[in-house]
Short mmCIF file of C-alpha atoms in Angstrom, two decimals:
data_model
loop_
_atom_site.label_atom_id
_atom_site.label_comp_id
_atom_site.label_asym_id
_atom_site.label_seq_id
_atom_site.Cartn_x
_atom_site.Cartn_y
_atom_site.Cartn_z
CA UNK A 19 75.59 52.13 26.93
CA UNK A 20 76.11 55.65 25.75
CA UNK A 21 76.98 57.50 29.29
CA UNK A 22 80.68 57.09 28.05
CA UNK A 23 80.06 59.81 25.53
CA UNK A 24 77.21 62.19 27.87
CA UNK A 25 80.05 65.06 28.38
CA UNK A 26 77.34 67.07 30.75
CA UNK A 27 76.90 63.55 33.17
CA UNK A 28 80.77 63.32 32.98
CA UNK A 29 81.39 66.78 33.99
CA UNK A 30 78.77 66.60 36.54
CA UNK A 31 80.28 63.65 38.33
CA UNK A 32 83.65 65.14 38.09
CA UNK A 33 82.43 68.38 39.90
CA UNK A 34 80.57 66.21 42.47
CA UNK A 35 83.86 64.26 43.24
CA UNK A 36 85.85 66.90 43.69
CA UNK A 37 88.52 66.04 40.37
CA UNK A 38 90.87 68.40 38.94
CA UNK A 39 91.13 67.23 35.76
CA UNK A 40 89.69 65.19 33.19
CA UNK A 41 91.73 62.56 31.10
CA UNK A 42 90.09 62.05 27.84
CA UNK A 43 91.70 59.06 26.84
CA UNK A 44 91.44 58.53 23.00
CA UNK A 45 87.80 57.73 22.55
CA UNK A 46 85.31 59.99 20.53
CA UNK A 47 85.62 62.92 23.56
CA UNK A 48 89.24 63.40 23.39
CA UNK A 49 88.67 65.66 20.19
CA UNK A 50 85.34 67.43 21.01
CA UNK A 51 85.89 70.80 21.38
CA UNK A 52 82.52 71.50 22.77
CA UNK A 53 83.55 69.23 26.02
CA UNK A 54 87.08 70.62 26.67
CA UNK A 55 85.00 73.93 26.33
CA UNK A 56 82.90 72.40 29.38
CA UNK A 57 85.32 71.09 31.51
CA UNK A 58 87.15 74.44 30.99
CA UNK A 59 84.04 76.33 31.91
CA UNK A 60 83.34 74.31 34.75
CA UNK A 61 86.93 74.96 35.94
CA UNK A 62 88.28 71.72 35.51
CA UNK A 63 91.71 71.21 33.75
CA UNK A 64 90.98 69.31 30.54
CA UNK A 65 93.96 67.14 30.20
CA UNK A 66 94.95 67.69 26.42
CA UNK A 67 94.88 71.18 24.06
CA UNK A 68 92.94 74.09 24.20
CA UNK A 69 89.42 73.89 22.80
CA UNK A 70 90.07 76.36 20.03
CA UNK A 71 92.63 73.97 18.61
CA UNK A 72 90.80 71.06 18.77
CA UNK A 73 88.38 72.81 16.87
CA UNK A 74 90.45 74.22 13.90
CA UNK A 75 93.28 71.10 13.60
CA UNK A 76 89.71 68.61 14.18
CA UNK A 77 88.43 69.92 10.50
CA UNK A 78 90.37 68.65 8.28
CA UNK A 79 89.36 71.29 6.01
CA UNK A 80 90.29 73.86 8.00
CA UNK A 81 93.57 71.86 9.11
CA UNK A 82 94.52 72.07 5.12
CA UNK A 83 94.22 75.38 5.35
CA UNK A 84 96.23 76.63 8.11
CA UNK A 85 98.85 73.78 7.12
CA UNK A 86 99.42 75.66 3.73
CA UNK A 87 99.24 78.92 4.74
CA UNK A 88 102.23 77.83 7.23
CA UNK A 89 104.13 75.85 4.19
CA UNK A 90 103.49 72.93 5.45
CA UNK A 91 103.22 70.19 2.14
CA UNK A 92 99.47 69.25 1.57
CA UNK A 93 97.96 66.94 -0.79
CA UNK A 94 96.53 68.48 -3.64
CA UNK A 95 92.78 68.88 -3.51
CA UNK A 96 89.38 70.71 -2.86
CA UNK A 97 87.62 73.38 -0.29
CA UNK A 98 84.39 71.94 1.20
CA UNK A 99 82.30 70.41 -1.81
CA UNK A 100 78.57 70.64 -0.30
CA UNK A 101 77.18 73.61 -1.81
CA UNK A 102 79.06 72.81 -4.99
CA UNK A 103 77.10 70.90 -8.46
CA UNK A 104 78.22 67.34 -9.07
CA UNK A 105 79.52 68.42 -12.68
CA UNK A 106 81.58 71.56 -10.80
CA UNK A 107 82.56 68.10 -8.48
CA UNK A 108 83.30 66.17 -11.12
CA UNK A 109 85.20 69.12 -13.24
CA UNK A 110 87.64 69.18 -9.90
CA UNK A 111 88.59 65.43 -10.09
CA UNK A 112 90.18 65.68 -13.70
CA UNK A 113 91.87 68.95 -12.53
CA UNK A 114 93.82 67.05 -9.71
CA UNK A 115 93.63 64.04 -11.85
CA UNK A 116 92.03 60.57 -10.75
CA UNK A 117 92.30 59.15 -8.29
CA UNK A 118 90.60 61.09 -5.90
CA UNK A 119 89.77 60.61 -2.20
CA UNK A 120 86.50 62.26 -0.75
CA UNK A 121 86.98 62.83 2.96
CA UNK A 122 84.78 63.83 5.91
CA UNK A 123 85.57 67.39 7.21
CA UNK A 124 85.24 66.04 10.63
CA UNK A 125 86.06 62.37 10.08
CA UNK A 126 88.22 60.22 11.96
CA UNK A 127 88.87 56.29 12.68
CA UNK A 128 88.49 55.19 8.83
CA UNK A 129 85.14 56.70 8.41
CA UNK A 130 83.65 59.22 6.11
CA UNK A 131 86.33 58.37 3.47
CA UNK A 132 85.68 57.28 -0.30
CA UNK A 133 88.32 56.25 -3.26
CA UNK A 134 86.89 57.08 -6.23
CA UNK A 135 88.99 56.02 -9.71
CA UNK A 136 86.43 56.62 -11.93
CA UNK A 137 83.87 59.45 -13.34
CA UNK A 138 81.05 57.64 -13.07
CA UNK A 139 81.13 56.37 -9.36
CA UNK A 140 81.35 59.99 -8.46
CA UNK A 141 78.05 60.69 -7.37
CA UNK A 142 77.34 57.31 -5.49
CA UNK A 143 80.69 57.96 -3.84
CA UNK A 144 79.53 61.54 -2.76
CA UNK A 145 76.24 60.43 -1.17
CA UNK A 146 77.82 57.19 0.77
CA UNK A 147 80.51 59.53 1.87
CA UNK A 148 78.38 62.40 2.89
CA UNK A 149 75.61 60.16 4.99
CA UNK A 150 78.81 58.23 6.64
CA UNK A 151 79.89 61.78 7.76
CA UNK A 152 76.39 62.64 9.02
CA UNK A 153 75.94 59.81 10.82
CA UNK A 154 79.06 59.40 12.89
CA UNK A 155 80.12 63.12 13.08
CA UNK A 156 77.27 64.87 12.79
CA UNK A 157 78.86 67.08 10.23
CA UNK A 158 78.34 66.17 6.40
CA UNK A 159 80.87 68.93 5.25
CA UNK A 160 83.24 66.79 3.07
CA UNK A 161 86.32 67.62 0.58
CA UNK A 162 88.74 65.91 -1.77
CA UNK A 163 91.93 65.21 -2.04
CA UNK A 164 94.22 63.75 -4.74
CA UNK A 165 94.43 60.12 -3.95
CA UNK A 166 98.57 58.84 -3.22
CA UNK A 167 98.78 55.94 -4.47
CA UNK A 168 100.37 53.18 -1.88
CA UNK A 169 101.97 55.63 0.22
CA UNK A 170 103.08 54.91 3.74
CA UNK A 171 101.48 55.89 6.70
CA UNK A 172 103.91 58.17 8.81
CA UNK A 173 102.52 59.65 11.96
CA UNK A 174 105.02 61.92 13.99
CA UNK A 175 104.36 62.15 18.40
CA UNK A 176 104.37 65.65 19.30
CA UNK A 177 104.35 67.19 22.80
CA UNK A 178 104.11 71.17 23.40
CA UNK A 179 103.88 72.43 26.97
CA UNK A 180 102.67 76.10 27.83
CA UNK A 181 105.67 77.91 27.38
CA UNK A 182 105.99 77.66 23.60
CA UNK A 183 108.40 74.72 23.77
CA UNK A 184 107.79 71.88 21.00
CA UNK A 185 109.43 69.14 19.94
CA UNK A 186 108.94 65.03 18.55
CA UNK A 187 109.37 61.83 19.74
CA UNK A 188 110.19 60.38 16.07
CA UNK A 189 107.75 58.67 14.14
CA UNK A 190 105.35 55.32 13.85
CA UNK A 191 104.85 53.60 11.04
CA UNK A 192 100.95 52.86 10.42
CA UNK A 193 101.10 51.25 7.36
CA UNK A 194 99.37 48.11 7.67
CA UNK A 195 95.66 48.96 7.70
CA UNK A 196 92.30 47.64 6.75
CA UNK A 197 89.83 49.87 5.05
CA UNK A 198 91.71 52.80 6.89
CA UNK A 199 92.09 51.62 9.76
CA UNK A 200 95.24 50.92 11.77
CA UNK A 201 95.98 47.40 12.80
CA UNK A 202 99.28 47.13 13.40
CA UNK A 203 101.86 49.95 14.68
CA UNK A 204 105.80 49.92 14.47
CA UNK A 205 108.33 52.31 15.70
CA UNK A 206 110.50 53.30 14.03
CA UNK A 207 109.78 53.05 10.25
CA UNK A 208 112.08 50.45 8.70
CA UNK A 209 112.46 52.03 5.39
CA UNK A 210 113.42 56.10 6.48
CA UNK A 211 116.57 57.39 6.51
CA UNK A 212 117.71 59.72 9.67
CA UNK A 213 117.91 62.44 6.83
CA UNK A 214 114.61 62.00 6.09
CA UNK A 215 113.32 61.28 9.87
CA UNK A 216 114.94 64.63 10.88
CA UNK A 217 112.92 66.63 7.95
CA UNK A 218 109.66 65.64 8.57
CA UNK A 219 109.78 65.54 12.33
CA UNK A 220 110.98 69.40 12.12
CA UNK A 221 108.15 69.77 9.61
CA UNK A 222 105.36 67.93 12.35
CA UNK A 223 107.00 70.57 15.12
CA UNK A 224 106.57 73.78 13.15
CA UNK A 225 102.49 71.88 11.89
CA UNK A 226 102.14 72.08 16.08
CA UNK A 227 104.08 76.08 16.10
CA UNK A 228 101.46 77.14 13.29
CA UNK A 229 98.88 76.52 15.78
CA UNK A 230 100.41 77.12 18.91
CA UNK A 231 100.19 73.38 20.00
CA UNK A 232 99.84 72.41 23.68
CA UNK A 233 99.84 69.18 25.23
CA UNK A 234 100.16 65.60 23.02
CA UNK A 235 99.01 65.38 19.61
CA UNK A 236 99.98 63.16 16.01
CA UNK A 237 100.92 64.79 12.70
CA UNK A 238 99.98 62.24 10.46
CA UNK A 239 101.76 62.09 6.94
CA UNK A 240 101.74 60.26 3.27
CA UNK A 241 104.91 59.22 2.07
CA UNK A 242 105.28 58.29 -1.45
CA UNK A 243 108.04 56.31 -3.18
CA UNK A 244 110.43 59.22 -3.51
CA UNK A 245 110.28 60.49 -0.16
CA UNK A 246 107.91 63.04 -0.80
CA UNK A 247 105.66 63.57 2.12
CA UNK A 248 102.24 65.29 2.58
CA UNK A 249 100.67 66.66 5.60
CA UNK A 250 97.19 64.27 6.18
CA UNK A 251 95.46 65.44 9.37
CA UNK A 252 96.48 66.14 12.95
CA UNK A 253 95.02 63.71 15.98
CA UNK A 254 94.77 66.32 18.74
CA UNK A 255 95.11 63.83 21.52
CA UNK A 256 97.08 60.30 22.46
CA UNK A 257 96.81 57.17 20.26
CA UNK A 258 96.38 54.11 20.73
CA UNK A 259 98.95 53.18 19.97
CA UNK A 260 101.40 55.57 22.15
CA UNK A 261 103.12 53.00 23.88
CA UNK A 262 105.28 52.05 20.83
CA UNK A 263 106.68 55.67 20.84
CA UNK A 264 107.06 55.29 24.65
CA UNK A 265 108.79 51.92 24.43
CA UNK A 266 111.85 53.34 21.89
CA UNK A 267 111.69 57.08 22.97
CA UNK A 268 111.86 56.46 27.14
CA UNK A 269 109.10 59.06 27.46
CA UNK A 270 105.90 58.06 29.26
CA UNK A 271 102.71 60.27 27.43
CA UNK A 272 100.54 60.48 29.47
CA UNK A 273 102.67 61.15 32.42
CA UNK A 274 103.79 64.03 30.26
CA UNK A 275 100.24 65.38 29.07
CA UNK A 276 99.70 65.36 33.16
CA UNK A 277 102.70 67.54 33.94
CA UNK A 278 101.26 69.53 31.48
CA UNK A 279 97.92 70.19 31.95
CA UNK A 280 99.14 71.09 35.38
CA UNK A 281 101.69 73.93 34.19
CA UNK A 282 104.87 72.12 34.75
CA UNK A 283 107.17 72.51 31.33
CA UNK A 284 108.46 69.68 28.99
CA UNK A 285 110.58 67.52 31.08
CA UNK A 286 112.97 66.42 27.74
CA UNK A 287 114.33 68.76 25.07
CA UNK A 288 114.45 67.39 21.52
CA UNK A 289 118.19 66.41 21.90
CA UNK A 290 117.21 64.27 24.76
CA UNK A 291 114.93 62.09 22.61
CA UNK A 292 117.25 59.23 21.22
CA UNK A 293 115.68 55.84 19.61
CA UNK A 294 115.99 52.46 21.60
CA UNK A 295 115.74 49.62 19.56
CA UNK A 296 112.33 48.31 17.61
CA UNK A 297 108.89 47.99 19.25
CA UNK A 298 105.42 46.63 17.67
CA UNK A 299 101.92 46.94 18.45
CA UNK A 300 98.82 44.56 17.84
CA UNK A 301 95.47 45.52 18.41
CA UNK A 302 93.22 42.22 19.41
CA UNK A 303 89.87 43.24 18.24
CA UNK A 304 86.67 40.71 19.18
CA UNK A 305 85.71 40.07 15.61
CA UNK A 306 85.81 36.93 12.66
CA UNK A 307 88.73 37.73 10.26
CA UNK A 308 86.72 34.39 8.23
CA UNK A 309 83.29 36.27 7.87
CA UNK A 310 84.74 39.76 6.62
CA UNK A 311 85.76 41.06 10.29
CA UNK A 312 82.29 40.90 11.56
CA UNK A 313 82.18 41.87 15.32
CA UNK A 314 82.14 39.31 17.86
CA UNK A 315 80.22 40.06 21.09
CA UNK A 316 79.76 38.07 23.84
CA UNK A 317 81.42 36.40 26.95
CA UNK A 318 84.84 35.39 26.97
CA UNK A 319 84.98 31.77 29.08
CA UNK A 320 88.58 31.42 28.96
CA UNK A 321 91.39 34.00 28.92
CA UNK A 322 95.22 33.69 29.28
CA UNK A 323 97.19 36.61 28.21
CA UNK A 324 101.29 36.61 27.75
CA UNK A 325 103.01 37.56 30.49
CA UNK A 326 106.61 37.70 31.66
CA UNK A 327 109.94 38.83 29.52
CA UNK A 328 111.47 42.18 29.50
CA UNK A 329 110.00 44.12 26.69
CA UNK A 330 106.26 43.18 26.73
CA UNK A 331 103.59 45.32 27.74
CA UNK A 332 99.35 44.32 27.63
CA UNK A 333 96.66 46.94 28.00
CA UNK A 334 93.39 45.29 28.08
CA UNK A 335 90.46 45.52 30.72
CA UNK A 336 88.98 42.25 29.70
CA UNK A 337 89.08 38.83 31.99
CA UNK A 338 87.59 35.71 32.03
CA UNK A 339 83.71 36.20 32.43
CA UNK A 340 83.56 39.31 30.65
CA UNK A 341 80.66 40.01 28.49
CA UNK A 342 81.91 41.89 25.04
CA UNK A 343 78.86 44.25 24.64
CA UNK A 344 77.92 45.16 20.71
CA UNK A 345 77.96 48.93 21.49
CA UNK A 346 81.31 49.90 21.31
CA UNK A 347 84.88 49.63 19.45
CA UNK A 348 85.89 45.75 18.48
CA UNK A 349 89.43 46.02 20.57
CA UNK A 350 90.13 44.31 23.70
CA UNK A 351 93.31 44.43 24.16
CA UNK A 352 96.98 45.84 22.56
CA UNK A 353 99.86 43.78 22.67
CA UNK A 354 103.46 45.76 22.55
CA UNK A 355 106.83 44.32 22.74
CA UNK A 356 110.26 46.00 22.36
CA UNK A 357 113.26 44.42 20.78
CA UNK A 358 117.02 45.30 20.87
CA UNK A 359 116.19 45.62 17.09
CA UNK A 360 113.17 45.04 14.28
CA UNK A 361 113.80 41.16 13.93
CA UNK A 362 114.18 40.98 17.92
CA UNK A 363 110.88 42.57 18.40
CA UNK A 364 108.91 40.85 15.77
CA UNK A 365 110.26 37.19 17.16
CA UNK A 366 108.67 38.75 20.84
CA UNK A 367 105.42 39.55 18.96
CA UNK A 368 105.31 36.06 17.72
CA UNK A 369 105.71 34.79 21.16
CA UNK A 370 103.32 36.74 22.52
CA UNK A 371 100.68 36.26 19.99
CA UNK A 372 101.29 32.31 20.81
CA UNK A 373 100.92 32.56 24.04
CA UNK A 374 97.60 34.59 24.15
CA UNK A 375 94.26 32.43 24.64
CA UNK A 376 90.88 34.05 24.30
CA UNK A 377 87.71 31.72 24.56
CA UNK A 378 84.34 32.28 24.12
CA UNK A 379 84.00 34.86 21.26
CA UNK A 380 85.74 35.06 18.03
CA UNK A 381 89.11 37.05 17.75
CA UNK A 382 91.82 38.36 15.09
CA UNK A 383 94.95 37.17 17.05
CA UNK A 384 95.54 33.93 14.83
CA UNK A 385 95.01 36.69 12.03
CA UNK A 386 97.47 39.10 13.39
CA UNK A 387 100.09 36.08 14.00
CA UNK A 388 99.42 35.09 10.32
CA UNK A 389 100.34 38.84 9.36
CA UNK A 390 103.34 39.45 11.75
CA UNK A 391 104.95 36.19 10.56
CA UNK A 392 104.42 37.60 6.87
CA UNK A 393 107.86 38.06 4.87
CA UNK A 394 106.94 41.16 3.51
CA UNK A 395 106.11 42.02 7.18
CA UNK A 396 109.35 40.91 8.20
CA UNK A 397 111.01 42.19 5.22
CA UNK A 398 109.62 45.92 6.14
CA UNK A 399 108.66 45.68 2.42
CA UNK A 400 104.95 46.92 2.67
CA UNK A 401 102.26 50.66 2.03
CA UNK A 402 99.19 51.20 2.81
CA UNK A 403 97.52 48.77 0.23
CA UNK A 404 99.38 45.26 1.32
CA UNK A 405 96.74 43.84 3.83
CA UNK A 406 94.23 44.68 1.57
CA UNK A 407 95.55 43.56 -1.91
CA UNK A 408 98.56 41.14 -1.02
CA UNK A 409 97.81 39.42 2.52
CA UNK A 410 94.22 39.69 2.60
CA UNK A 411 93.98 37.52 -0.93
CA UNK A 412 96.02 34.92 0.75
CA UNK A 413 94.44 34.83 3.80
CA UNK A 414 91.56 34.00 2.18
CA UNK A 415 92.42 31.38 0.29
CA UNK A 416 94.06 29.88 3.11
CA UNK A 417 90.96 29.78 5.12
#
């Protein structure tokens, strides 16, 4: 079950098949230094940036570091805290002032990440945070950060080709999220202004410049209720969720992280890149939204995805008779639509979460229809906090 992630087996069978390249996708390889180092060293094209910047923009801590030293606005907070005592620790909190965020050096995906309000849940925060980071990134190292309160969740697409050209595809909005993770994705951001869109996308191209960028990558921002924004952490490969950008930009990615990779230059300048209309994504993960999200494994009997309509796209790789195996990431499938405008898309997304069937194992589409079909949702009126301290509550109480 683990082959997926043996990057000497993968480079092996690439070199026995003859391949050029290697696509990383987004899984846990697409930001592992030590196998683009591989497939460089094998003298296969690793389809994404160069090793070295994986590395450095993959540590946050690091990241933080080369982001100020550029001017690039940071959150407030810490060096590495592991060789540091827990009252030196604790003496940093009420310097940046509670709350505080503890945060895996090489974290990613929601893990390795710890709110902490209070003095006295320092220490069990620190050791919950610091095993989390061992255990998924093999890397304890671990800072902190002054916590925003309800910010949004701005991530800017970024595409640099070898020739020192950089530029944006605007921005997602990744606000609704549970226990840091994304769940739904919407392009553009319905609360922005074009002022505002046009500073911090020139301040995601010259994060990319500090670091001589190549390839596709996310800066990822906070934005607070007065429009200040603070660098977060760069995602040195595609999202998941790329094909909002693609629906409302006209750029295909991955097409473009090909062309790339094989030396061609950036086929759009940053004038080209003009927004079309709204577009939405859902991720359908096999889990129990009534027992706390628990995963859902097991064999789908009966499945009927939405289909037809301008505007809709499904990635999935499931089908009826598919076993759901407990190993791996809960999401089978993304739904994306694209709408002249926000309400246009978010009727689609109704549609389409309607329309989908999935038998046999427990999912969160009802969930997600629940939450699209939200007025605060619809509204655009919404940070990083609302699934987890408006909808969630209601949800509940629903059920």
């Amino acid at each position: 079950c683990k082959g997926y992630l043996d990057a000497k087996k993968i480079v092996e069978v690439a070199k026995e098949c003859g391949a050029d390249a290697i696509h990383p996708g987004y899984g846990f390889l697409s930001e592992n230094f030590d196998f683009a180092r591989e497939v460089e060293d094998a003298g296969i094209i690793f389809i994404g940036p160069k090793p070295d910047v994986i590395r450095k923009m993959g540590n946050k801590n690091i990241a933080r570091y080369l982001m100020r030293k550029n001017g690039i606005p940071i959150v407030p907070g810490t060096e590495k805290l592991n060789h540091e005592s827990m009252d030196t620790i604790k003496k940093y909190a009420r310097e940046i002032g509670y709350p505080v965020i503890l945060k895996a050096s090489g974290g990613g995906g929601g893990r390795g990440i710890r709110e902490v309000w209070e003095e006295k849940d320092m220490q069990s925060a620190y050791d919950s945070c610091t095993r989390e980071a061992k255990t998924f990134f093999n890397n304890d190292e671990i800072f902190m950060e002054k916590l925003v309160v309800k910010p949004r969740h701005i991530e800017f697409q970024i595409i640099g080709d070898n020739y020192g050209n950089i530029i944006h595809l605007c921005e997602r909005d990744c606000s609704i999220q549970r226990r840091h993770q994304k769940i739904i994705e919407i392009a553009p951001c319905p609360s922005i202004s074009e002022h505002l869109r046009k500073t911090m996308g020139t301040t995601a191209v010259a994060a990319a410049k500090a670091v001589n960028y190549t390839n596709v990558g996310t800066v990822e921002f906070l934005l607070d209720d007065y429009n200040n924004f603070y660098f977060m952490e760069m995602n040195t490969r595609v999202q998941v969720e790329h094909p909002v950008t693609e629906f409302v930009s006209g750029v295909d990615i991955v097409k473009e992280q090909i062309r790339i990779a094989a030396g061609q230059p950036l086929s759009v300048k940053q004038e080209d890149i003009v927004l079309r209309g709204h577009a939405i994504e859902c991720r359908i993960n096999a889990e129990n939204p009534a027992f706390n999200f628990a995963p859902s494994p097991g064999k789908i009997t009966n499945l009927h995805l939405p289909s037809g309509g301008v505007g809709l796209r499904v990635d999935s790789a499931v089908y009826p008779g598919y076993t759901i195996p407990p190993y791996y990431d809960s999401m089978i499938a993304k739904i994306i639509v694209h709408g002249e405008n926000r309400f246009d898309a978010l009727m689609k997304m109704q549609r389409a979460l309607y329309e989908l069937e999935i038998e046999g194992v427990q999912t969160n589409a009802d969930f997600q229809l629940d939450l699209i079909s939200d007025r605060n949702v619809i509204a655009g009126d919404y940070d990083t906090s609302f699934l987890m301290e408006t909808f969630l509550p209601k949800y509940q109480e629903k059920e």
